[in-house]
XYZ file of C-alpha atoms in Angstrom:
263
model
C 0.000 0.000 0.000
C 2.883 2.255 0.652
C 3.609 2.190 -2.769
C -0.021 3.015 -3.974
C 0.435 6.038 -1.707
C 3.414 7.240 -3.256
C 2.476 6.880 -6.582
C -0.757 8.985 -5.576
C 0.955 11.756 -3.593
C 3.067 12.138 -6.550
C 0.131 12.779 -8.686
C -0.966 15.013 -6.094
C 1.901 17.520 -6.191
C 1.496 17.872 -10.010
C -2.064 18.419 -9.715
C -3.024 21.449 -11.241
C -6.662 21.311 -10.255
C -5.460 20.741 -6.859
C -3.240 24.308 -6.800
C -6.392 25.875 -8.879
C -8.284 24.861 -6.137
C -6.165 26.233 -3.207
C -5.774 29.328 -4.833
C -9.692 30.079 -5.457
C -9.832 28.526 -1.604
C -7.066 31.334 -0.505
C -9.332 33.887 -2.378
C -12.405 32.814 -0.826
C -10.833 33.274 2.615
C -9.582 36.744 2.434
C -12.992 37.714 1.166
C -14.084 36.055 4.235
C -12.382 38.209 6.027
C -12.577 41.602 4.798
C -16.447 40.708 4.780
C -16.138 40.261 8.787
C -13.922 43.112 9.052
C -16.477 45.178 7.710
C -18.995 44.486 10.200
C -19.504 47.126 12.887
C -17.850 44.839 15.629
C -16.004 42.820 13.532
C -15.019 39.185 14.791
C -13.168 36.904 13.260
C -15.314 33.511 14.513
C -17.285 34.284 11.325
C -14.670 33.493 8.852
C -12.838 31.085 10.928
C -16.129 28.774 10.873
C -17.127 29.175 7.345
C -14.127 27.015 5.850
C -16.012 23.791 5.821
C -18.833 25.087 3.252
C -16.047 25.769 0.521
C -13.741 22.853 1.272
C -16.720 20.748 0.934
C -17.250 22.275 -2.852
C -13.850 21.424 -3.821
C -13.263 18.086 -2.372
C -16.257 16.933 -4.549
C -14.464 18.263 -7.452
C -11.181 16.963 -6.971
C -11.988 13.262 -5.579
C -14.247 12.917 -8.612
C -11.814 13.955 -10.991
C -8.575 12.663 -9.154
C -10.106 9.223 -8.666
C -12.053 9.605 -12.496
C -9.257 10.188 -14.115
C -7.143 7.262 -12.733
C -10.018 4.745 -13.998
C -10.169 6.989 -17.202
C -6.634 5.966 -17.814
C -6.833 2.757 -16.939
C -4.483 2.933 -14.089
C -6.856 1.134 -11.336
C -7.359 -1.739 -13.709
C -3.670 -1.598 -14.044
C -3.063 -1.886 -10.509
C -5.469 -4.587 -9.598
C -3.572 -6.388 -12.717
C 0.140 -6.137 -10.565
C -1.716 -7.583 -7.834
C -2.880 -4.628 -5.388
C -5.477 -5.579 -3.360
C -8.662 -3.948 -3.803
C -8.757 -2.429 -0.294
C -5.158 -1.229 -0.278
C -6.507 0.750 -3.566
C -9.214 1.973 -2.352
C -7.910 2.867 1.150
C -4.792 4.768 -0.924
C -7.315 7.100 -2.950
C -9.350 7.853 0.179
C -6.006 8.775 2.121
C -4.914 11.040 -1.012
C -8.462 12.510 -0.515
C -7.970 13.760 2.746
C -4.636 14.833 2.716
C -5.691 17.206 -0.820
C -8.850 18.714 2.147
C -5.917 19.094 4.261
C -4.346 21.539 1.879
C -7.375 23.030 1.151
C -7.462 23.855 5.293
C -4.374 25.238 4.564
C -5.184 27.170 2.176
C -8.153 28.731 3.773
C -6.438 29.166 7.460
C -3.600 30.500 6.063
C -4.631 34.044 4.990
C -7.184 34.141 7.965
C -3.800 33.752 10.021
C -1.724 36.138 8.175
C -4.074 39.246 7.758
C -7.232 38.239 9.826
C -5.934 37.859 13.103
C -3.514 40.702 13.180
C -6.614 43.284 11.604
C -9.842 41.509 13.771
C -8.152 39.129 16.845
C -7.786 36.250 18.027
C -10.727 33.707 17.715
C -12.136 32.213 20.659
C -12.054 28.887 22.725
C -15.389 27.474 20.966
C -14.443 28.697 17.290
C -10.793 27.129 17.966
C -12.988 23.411 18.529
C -15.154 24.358 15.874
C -11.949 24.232 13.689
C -11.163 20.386 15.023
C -14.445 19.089 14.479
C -14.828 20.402 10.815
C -11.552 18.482 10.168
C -13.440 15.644 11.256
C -16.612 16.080 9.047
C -14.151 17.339 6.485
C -12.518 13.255 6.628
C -16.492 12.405 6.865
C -16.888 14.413 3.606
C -13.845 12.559 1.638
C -15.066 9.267 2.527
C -18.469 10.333 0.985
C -16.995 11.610 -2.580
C -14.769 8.570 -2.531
C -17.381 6.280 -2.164
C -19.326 8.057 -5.013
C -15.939 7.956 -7.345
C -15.120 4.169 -6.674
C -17.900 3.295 -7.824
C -19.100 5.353 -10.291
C -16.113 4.708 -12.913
C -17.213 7.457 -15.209
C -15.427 10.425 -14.776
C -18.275 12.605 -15.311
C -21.084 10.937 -13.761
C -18.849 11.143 -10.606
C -18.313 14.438 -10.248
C -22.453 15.380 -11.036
C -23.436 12.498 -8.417
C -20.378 14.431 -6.552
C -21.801 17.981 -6.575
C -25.315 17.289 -6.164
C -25.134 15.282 -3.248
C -22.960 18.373 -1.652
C -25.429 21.054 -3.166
C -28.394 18.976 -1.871
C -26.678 18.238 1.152
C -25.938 21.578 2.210
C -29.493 22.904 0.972
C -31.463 20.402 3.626
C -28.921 21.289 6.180
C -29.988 25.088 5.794
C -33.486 23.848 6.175
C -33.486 21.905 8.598
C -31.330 24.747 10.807
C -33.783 26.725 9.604
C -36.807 24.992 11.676
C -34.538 24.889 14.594
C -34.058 28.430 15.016
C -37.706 28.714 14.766
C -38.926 30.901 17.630
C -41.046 29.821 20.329
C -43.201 33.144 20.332
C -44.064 35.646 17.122
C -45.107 39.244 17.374
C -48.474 40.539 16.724
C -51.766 42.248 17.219
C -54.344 41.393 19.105
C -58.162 41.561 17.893
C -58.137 44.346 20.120
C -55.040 46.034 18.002
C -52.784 45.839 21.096
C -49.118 44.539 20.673
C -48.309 40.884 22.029
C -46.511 37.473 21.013
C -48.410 34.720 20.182
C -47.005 30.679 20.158
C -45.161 29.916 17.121
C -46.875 27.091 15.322
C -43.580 26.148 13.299
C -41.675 25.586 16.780
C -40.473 21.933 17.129
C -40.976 20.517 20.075
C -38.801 18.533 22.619
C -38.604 15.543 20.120
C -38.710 16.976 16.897
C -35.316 19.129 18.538
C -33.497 15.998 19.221
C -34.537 14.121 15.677
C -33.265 17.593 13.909
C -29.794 17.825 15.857
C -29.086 14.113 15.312
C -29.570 14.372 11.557
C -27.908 17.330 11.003
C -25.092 16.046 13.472
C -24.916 12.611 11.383
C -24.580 15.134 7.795
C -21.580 16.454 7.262
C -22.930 19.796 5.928
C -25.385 20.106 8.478
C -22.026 20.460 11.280
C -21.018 23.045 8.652
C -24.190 24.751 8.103
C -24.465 24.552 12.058
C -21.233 26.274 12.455
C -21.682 28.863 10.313
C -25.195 29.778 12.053
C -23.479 29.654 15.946
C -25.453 26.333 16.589
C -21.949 24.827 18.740
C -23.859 22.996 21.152
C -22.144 19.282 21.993
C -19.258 20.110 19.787
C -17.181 17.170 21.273
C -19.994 14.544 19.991
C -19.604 15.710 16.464
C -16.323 14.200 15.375
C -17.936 10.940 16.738
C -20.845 11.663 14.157
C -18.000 12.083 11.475
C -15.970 8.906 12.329
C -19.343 6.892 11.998
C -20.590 8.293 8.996
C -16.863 7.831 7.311
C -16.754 4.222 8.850
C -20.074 3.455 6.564
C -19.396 4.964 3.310
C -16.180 3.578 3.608
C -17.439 -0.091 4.352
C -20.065 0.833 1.619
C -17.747 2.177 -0.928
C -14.941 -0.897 -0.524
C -17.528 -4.206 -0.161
C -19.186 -2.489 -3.763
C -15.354 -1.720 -5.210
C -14.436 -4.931 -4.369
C -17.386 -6.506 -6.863
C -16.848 -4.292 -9.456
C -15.758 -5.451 -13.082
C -13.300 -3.094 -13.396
C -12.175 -2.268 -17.111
């Protein structure tokens, strides 16, 4: 397997899309943060926590084309031909996956370190464990796409299933954060035409709370679109959420790869 991983972080390093990607990435982030600057009392939690959203976006696009391209050329057929095990391939493209999210981190944190910091501050305690636990769904996120790009071996349909699982993803996660920051009383006027607050039909209850925060704790971009909105209740349960989720499309993606008629 150690050779599998060579030969793919040797790919990586040539990648163009890869450096294409860190660079729009780097762009996105000091928009980020002139955009928080410009608030009246600008913090820098905002931009900090909105990293996971964008690396999401471009770890679709490179697992699907990184992993596309490689059955494209025939060099997975190739080597399941030289005798690498099935796992050890698909455990080596997965790896690669990750470590490419890990420069896109980079890529992101860095400006936010180098000019957002110095202009806004420091971040605090909770945003700092926000940042560890959207590593974690970031992992949960690669073992998604790679899933997808195993076993889709068409370049193409890879990266649509790719980007409209994220895009859908993300939309239901909005939604459903949505209903939970539904709240419990309205404003209004009486039949008299005095002033009051009246209960909010559209407020979950008790249950309906719990059901929400599981699934949006289970879905990658809900923990993103839950960080973005403030929602950092139980952060240390989330990278738990993560590991299971990237245990299952994992176990998914390799007992599928491993029946494939790879050509």
């Amino acid at each position: 397997m150690s050779r599998l991983l060579v030969s793919n972080f040797a790919r990586l390093v040539k990648n163009k899309l890869f450096w294409c990607l860190c660079g729009v990435i780097a762009i996105l982030s000091v928009l980020m943060v002139v955009w928080n600057f410009s608030y009246p009392v600008g913090r820098i939690d905002g931009a900090v926590c909105s990293y996971v959203v964008f690396i999401e976006a471009a770890a679709a696009i490179f697992t699907s084309l990184f992993v596309g391209t490689e059955y494209g050329d025939g060099t997975i057929r190739n080597k399941l031909i030289v005798g690498h095990d099935r796992r050890h391939v698909y455990a080596a493209n997965l790896i690669t996956s990750i470590i490419a999210s890990f420069g896109f981190v980079a890529a992101y944190m860095i400006p936010v370190l180098l000019i957002g910091f110095p202009i806004i501050g420091l971040p605090s305690s909770t945003t700092v464990a926000v940042v560890f636990a959207g590593i974690m769904a970031q992992i949960a996120f690669c073992s998604l796409y790679t899933m997808v790009s195993m076993i889709f071996m068409n370049k193409t349909g890879a990266t649509a299933v790719n980007l409209v699982l994220a895009f859908v993803l993300l939309l239901a996660s909005v939604f459903l954060c949505s209903i939970l920051e539904q709240p419990e009383f309205i404003p209004g006027y009486g039949e008299d035409g005095t002033f009051e607050y009246f209960p909010n039909k559209n407020y979950p209850s008790a249950a309906e709370k719990i059901v929400l925060h599981v699934i949006l704790n289970v879905i990658p971009a809900g923990q993103a679109v839950k960080f973005i909105m403030g929602i950092t209740t139980a952060l240390w349960s989330l990278p738990l959420y993560s590991a299971g989720f990237g245990a299952v499309c994992t176990a998914v993606g390799m007992v599928v790869f491993g029946k494939e008629d790879v050509k």
